[in-house]
PDB file of C-alpha atoms and ligand atoms in Angstrom:
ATOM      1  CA  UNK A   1       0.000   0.000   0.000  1.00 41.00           C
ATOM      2  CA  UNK A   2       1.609   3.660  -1.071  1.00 43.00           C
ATOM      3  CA  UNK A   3       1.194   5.855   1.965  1.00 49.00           C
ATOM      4  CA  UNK A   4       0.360   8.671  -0.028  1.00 72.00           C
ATOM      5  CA  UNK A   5      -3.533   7.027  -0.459  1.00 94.00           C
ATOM      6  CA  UNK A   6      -5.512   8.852   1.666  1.00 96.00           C
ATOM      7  CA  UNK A   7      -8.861   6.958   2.822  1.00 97.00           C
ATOM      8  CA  UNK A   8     -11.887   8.232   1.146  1.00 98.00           C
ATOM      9  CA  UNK A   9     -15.240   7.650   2.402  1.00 98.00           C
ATOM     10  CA  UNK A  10     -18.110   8.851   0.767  1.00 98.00           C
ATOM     11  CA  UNK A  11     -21.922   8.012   1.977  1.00 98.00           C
ATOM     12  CA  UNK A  12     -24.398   7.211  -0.703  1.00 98.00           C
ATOM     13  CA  UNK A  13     -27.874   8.677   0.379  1.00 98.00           C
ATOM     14  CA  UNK A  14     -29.414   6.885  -2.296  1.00 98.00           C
ATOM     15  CA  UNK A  15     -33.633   8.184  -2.580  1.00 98.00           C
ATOM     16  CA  UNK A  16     -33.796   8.768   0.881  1.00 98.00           C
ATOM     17  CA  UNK A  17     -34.559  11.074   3.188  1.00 98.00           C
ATOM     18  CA  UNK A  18     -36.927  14.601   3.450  1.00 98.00           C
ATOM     19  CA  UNK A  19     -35.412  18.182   3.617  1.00 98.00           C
ATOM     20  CA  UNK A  20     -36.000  17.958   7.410  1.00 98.00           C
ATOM     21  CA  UNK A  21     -33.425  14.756   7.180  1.00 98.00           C
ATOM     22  CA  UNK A  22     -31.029  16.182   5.081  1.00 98.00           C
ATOM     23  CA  UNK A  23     -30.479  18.922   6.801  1.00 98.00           C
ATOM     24  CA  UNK A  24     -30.450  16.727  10.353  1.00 98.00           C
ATOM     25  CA  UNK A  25     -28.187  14.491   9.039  1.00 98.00           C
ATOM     26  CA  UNK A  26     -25.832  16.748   7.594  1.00 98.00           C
ATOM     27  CA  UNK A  27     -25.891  19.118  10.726  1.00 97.00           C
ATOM     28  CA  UNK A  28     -25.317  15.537  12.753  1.00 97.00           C
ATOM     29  CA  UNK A  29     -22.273  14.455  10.426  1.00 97.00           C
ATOM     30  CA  UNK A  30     -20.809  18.087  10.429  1.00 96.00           C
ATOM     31  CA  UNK A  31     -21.298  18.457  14.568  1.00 95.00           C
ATOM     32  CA  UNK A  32     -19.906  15.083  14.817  1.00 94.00           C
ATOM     33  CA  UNK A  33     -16.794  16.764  13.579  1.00 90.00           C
ATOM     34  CA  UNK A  34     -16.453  15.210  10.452  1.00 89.00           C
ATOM     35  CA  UNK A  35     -13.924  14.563   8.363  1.00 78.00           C
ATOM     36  CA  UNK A  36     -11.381  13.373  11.030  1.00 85.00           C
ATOM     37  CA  UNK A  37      -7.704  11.962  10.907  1.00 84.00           C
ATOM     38  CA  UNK A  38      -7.318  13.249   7.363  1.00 91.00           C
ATOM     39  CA  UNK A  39      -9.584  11.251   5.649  1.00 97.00           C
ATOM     40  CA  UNK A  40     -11.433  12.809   2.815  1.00 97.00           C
ATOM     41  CA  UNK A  41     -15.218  12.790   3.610  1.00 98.00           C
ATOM     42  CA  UNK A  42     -18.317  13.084   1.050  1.00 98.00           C
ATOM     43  CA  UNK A  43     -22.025  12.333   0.894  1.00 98.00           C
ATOM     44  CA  UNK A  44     -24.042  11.833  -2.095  1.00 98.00           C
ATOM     45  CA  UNK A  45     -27.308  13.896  -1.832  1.00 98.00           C
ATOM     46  CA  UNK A  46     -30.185  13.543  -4.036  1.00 98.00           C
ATOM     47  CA  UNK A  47     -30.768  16.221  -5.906  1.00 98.00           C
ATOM     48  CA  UNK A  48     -33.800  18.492  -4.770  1.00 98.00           C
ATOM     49  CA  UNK A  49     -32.052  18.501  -1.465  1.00 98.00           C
ATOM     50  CA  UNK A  50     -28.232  19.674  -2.647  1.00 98.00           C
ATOM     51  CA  UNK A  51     -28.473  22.913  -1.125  1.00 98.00           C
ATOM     52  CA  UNK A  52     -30.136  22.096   1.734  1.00 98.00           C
ATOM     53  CA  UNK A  53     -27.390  19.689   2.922  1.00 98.00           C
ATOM     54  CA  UNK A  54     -24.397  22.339   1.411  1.00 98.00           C
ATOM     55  CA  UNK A  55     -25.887  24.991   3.921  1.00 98.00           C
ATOM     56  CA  UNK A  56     -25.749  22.766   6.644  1.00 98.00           C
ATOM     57  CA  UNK A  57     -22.076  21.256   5.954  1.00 97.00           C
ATOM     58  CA  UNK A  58     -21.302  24.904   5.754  1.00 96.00           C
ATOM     59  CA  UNK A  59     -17.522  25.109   6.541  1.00 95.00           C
ATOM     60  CA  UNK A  60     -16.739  21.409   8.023  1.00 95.00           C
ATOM     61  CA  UNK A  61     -14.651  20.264   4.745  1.00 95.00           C
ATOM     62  CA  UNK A  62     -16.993  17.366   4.480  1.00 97.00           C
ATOM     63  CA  UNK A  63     -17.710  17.554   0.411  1.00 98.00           C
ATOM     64  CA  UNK A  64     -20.889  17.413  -0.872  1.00 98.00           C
ATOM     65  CA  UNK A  65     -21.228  14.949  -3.609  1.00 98.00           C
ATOM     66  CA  UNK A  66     -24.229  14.020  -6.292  1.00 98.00           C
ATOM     67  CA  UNK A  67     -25.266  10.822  -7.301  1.00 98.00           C
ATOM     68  CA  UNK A  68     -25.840  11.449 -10.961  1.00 98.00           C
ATOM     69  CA  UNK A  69     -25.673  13.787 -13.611  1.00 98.00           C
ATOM     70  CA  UNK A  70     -26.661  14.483 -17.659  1.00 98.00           C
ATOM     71  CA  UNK A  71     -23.625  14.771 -19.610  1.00 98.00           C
ATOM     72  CA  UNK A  72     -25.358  17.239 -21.801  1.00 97.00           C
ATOM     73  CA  UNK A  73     -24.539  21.580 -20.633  1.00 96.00           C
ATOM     74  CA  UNK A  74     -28.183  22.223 -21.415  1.00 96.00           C
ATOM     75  CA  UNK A  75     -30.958  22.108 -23.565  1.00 97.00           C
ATOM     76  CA  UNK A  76     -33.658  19.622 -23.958  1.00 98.00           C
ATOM     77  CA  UNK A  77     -32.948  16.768 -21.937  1.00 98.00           C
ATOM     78  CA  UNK A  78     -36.394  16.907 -19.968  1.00 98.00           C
ATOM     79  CA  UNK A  79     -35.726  15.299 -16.053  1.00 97.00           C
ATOM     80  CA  UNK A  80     -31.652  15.963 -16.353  1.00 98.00           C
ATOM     81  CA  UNK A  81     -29.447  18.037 -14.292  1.00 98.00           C
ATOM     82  CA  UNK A  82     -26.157  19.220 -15.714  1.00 98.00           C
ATOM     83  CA  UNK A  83     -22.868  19.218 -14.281  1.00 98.00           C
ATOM     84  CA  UNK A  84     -23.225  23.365 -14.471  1.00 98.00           C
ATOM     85  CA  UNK A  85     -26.383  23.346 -12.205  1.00 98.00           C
ATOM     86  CA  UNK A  86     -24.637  21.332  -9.420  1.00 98.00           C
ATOM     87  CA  UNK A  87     -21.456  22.921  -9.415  1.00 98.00           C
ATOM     88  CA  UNK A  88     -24.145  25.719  -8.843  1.00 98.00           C
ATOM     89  CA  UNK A  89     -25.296  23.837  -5.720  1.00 98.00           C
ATOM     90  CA  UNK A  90     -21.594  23.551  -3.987  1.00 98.00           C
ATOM     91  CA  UNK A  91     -21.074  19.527  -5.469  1.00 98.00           C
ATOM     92  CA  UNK A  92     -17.456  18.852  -5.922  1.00 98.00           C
ATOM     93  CA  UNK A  93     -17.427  15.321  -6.238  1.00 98.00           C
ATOM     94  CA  UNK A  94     -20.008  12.715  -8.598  1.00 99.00           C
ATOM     95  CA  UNK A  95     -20.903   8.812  -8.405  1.00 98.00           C
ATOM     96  CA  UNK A  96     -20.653   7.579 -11.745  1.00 98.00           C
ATOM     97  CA  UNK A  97     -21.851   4.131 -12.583  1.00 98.00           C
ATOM     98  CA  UNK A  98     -23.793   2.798  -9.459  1.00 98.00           C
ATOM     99  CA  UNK A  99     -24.725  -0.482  -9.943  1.00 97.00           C
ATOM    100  CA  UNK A 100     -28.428   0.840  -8.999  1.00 97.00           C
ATOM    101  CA  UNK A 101     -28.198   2.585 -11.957  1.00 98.00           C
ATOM    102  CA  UNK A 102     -26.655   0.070 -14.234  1.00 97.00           C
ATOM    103  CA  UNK A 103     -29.086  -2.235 -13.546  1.00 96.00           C
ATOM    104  CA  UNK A 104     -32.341  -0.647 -12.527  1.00 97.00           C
ATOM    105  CA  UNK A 105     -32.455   2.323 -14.373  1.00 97.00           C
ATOM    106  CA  UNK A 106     -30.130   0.321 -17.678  1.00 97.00           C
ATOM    107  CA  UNK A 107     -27.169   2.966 -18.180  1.00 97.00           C
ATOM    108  CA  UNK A 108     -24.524   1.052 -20.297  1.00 98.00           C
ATOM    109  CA  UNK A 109     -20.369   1.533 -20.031  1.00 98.00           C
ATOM    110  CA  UNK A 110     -20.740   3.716 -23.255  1.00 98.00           C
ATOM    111  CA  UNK A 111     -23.289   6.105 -21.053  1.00 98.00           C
ATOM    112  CA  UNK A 112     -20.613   6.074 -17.433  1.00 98.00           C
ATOM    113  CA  UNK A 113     -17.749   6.722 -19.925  1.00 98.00           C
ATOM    114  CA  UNK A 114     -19.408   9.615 -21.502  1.00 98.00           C
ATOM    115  CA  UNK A 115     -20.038  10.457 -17.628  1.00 98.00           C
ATOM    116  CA  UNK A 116     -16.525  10.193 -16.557  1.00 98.00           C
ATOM    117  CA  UNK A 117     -14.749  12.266 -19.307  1.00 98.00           C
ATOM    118  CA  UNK A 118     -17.823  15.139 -18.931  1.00 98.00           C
ATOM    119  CA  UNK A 119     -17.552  14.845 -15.071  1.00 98.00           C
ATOM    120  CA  UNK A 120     -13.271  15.417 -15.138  1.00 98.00           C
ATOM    121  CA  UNK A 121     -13.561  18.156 -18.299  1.00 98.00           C
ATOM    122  CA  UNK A 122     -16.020  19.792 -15.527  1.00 98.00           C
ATOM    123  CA  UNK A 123     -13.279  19.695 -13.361  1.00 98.00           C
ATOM    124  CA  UNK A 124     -15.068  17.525 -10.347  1.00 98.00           C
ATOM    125  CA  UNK A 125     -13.955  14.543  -8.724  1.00 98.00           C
ATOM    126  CA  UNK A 126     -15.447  11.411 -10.278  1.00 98.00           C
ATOM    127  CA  UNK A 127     -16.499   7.975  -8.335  1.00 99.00           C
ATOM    128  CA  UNK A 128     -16.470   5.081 -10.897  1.00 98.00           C
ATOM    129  CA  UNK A 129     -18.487   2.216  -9.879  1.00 98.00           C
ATOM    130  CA  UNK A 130     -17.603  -1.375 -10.789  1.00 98.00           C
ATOM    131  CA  UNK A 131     -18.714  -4.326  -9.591  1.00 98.00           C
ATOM    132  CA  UNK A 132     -19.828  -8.143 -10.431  1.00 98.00           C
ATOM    133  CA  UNK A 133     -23.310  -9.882  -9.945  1.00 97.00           C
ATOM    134  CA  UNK A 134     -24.019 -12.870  -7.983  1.00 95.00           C
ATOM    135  CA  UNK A 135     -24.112 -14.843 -11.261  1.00 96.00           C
ATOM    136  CA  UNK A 136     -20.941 -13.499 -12.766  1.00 97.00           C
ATOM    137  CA  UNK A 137     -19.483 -14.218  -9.150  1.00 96.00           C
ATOM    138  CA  UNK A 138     -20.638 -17.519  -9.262  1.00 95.00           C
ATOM    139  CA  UNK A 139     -18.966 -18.135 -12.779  1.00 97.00           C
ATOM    140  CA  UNK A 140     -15.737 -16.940 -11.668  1.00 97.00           C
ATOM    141  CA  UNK A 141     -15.779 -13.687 -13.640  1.00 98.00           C
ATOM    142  CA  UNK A 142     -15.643 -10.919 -11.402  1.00 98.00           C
ATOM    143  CA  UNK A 143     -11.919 -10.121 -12.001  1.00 98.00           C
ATOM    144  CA  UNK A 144     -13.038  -9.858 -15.492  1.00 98.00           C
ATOM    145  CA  UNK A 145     -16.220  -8.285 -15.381  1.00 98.00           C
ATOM    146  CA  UNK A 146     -14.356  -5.554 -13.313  1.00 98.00           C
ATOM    147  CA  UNK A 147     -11.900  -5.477 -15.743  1.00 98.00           C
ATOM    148  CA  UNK A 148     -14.484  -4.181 -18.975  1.00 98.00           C
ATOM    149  CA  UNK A 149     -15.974  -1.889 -17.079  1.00 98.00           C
ATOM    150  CA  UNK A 150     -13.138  -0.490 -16.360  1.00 98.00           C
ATOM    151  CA  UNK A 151     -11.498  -0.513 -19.747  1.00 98.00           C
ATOM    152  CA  UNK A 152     -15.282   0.895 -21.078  1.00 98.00           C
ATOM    153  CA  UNK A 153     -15.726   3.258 -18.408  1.00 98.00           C
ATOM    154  CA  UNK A 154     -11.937   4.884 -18.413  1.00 98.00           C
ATOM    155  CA  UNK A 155     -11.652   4.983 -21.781  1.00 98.00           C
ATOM    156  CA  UNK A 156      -9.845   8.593 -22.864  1.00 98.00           C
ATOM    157  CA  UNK A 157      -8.711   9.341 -19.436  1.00 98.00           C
ATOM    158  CA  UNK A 158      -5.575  10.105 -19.263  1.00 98.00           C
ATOM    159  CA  UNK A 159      -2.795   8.999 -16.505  1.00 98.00           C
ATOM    160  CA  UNK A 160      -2.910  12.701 -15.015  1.00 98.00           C
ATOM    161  CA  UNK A 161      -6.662  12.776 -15.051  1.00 98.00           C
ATOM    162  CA  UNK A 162      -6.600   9.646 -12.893  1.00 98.00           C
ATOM    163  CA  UNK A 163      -5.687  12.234 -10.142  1.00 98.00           C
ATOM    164  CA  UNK A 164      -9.408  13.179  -9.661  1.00 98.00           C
ATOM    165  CA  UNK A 165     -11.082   9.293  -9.867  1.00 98.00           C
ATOM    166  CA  UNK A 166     -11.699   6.981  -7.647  1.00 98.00           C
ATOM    167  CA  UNK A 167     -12.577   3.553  -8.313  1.00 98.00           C
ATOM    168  CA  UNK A 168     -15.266   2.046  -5.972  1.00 98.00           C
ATOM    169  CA  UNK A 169     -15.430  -1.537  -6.540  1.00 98.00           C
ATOM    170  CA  UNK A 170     -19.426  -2.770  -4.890  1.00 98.00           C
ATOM    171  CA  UNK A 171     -20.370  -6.360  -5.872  1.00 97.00           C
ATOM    172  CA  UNK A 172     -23.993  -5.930  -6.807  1.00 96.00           C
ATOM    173  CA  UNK A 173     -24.795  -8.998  -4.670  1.00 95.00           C
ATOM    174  CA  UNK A 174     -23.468  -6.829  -1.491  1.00 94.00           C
ATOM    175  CA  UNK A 175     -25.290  -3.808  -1.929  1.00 94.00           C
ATOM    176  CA  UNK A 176     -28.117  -3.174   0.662  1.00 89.00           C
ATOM    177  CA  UNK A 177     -28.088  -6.983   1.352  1.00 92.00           C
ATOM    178  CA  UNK A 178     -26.068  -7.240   4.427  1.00 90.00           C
ATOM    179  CA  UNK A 179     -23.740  -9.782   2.664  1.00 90.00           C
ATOM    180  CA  UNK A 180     -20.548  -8.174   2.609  1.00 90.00           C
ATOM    181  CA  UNK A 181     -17.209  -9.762   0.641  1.00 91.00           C
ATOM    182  CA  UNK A 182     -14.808 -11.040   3.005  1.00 96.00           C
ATOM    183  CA  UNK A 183     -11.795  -8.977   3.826  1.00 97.00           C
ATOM    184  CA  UNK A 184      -9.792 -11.728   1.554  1.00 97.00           C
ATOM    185  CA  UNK A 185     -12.314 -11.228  -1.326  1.00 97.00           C
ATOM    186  CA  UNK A 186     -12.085  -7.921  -1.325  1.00 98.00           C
ATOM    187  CA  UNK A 187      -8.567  -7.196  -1.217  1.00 98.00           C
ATOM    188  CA  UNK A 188      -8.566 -10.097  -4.282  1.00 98.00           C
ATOM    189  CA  UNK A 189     -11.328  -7.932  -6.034  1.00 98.00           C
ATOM    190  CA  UNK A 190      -9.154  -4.663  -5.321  1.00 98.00           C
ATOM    191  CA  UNK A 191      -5.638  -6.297  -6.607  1.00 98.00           C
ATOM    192  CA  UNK A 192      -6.658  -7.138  -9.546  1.00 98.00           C
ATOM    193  CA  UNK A 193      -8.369  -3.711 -10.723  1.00 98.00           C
ATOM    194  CA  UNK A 194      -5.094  -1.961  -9.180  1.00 98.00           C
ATOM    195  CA  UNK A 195      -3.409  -4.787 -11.277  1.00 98.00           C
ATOM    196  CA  UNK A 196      -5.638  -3.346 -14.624  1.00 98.00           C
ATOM    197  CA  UNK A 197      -4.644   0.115 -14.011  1.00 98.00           C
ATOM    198  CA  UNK A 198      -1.358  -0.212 -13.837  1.00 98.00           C
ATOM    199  CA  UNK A 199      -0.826  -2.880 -16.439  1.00 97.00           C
ATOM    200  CA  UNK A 200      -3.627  -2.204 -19.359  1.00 98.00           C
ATOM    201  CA  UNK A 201      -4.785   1.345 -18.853  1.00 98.00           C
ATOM    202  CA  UNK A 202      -2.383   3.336 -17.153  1.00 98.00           C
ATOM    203  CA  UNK A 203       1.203   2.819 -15.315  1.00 98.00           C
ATOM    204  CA  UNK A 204       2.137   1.418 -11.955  1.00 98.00           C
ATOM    205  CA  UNK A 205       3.131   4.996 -10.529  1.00 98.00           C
ATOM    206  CA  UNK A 206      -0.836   5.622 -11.834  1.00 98.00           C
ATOM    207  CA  UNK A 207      -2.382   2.904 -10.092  1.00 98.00           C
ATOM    208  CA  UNK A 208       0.065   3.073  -7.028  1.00 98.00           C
ATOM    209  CA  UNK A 209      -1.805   6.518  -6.426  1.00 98.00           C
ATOM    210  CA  UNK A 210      -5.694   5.545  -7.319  1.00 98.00           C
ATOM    211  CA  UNK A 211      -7.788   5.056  -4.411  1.00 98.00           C
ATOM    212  CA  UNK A 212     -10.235   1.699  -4.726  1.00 98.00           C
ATOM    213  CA  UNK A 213     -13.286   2.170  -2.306  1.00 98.00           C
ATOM    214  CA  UNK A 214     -15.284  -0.894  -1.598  1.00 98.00           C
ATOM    215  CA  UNK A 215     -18.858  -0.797  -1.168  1.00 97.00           C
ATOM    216  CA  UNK A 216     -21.060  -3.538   0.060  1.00 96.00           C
ATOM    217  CA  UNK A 217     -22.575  -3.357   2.945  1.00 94.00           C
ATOM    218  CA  UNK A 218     -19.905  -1.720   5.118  1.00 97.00           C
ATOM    219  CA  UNK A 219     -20.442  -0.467   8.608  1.00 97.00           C
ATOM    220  CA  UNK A 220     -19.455  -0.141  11.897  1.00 97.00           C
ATOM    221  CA  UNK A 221     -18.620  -3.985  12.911  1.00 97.00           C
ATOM    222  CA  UNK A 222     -16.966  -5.091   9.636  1.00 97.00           C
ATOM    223  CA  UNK A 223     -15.201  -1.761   8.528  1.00 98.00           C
ATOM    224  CA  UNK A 224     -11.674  -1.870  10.349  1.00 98.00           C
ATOM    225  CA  UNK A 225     -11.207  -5.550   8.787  1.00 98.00           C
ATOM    226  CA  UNK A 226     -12.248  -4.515   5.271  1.00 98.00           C
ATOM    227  CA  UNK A 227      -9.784  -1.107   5.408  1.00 98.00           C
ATOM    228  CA  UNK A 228      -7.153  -2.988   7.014  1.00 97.00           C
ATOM    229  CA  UNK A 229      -6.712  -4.410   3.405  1.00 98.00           C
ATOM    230  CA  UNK A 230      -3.342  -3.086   1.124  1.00 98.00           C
ATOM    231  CA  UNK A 231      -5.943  -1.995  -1.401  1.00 98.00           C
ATOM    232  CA  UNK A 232      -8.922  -0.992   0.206  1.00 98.00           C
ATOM    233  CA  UNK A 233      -8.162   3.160   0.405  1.00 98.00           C
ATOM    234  CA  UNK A 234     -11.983   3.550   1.871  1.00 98.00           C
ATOM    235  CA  UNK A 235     -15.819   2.717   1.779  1.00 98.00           C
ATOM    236  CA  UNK A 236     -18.889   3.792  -0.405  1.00 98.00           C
ATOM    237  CA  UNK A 237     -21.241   3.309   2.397  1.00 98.00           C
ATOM    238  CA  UNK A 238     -25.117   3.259   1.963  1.00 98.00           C
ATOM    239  CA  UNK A 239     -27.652   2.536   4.409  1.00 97.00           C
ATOM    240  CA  UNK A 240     -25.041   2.887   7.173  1.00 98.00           C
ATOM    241  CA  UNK A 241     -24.262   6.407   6.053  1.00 98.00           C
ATOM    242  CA  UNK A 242     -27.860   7.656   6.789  1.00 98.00           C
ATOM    243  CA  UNK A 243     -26.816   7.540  11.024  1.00 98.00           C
ATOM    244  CA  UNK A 244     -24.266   9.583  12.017  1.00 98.00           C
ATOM    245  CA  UNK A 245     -22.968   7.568  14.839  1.00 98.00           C
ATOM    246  CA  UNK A 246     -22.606   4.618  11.933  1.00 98.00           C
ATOM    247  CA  UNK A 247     -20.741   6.957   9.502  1.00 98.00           C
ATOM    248  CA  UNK A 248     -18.753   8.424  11.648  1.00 97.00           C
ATOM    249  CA  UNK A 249     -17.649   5.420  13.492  1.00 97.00           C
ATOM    250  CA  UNK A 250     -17.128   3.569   9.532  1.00 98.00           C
ATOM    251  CA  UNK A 251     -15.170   7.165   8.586  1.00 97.00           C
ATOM    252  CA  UNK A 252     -12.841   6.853  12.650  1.00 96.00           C
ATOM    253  CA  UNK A 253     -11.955   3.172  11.389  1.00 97.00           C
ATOM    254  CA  UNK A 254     -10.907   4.553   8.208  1.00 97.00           C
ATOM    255  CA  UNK A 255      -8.912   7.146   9.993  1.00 95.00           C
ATOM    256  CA  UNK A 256      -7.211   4.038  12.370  1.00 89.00           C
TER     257      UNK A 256
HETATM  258  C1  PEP B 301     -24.031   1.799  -1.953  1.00 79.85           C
HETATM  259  O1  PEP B 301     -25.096   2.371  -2.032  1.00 79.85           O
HETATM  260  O2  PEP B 301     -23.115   2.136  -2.715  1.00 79.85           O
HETATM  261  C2  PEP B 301     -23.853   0.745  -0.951  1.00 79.85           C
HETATM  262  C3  PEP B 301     -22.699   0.148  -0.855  1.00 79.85           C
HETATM  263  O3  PEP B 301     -24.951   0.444  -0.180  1.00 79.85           O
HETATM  264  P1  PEP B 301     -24.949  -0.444   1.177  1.00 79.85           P
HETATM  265  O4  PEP B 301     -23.818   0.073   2.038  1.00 79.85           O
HETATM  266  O5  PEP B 301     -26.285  -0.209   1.777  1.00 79.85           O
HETATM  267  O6  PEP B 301     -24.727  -1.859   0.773  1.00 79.85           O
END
């Protein structure tokens, strides 16, 4: 593991929450005196609610972070919201690729590419998504179903570029189920997509500095194992970031 990775936790809000909760739970995270021990903090708000939450992170250096985006400036893309308008709402940071949005809503790797190059020409920090289903899992192909999406989804990035991504790697299978991956699985899972960014897309120096979240049903009692991993830089944490004592205790074990 390079010490230069800082941790990087992000919480993934998902369609949750009233303005009432935003605002609560961002007042809770930023009280709670969020980010701590250097680790760089997010949350992914859903959109009607971007401001509310910004106002009530005010100054704490937690980032405030959307869960999609059109990759379109304007015009008539009826239902969109453009990288302009939340830039316009204080979000610094974007999810691309969410398996939740692969598969329920049917984006392809041609769509998150298209996302990732409009989301780093916008100058914001992107989140790239990958992850395997149970099937693919199953058939022993999660190293290379990884492996495509990343090829699909970083294609035209270059090695400088990579400064501002983050990979998080979330087996669809562990998302909101309370199965996580084993600490050993996960750090397999993480290997090999460091392995892919330093051998097939990028360089080593490249993927030496990339930080690889993993998202699965992290929280409190499981974290410290999972981000005591070489390549596990951090969590993408869903229903456990919508308590403060959970994300804060999940963002203290990433600290150590
Ligand atoms: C997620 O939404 O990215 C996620 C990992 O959810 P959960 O922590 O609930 O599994």
């Amino acid at each position: 593991m390079s010490d230069a990775r800082k941790k990087t936790v992000g919480g993934n809000w998902k369609m949750n929450l009233d303005r009432e909760g935003v605002r609560a739970l961002s007042a809770g995270l930023a009280g709670a005196g969020l980010p701590v021990g250097g680790v760089d903090v997010a949350v992914y708000c859903p959109f009607p609610y971007l401001t509310v939450a910004g106002e009530a992170l005010g100054d704490s250096g937690l980032k405030l972070g959307a869960q999609d985006f059109y990759v379109e400036p304007n015009g008539a893309y009826t239902g969109e919201v453009s990288l302009a308008m939340l830039q316009d709402c204080g979000v610094s940071t974007v999810l691309v690729g969410h398996s939740e949005r692969r598969h329920v809503i049917g984006e392809d790797d041609v769509l998150c590419n298209a996302k990732v190059l409009a989301g780093l020409q916008a100058g914001l920090e992107v989140v790239l998504c990958v992850g395997e289903k149970l099937e693919q899992r199953e058939a022993g192909q999660t190293d290379a179903v990884n492996a495509a999406q990343l090829c699909y989804g970083l294609a035209g990035v270059s090695a400088n570029q990579m400064a501002k991504v983050t990979i998080a790697y979330e087996p669809v299978w562990a998302i909101g189920t309370g199965k996580t991956a084993t600490p050993e699985d996960a750090q397999a899972a993480h290997a090999a997509i460091r392995g892919v960014l330093g051998s097939v897309l990028f360089d080593e120096a490249t993927a030496t500095g990339v930080r690889i979240q993993y998202g699965g049903s992290m929280k409190p009692g499981n974290a410290a194992e999972l981000l005591a991993q070489p390549d596990i830089d951090g969590g993408l944490i869903g229903g456990a970031s919508l308590k403060v004592e959970d994300f804060s205790a999940i963002v203290g074990a990433a600290a150590g």
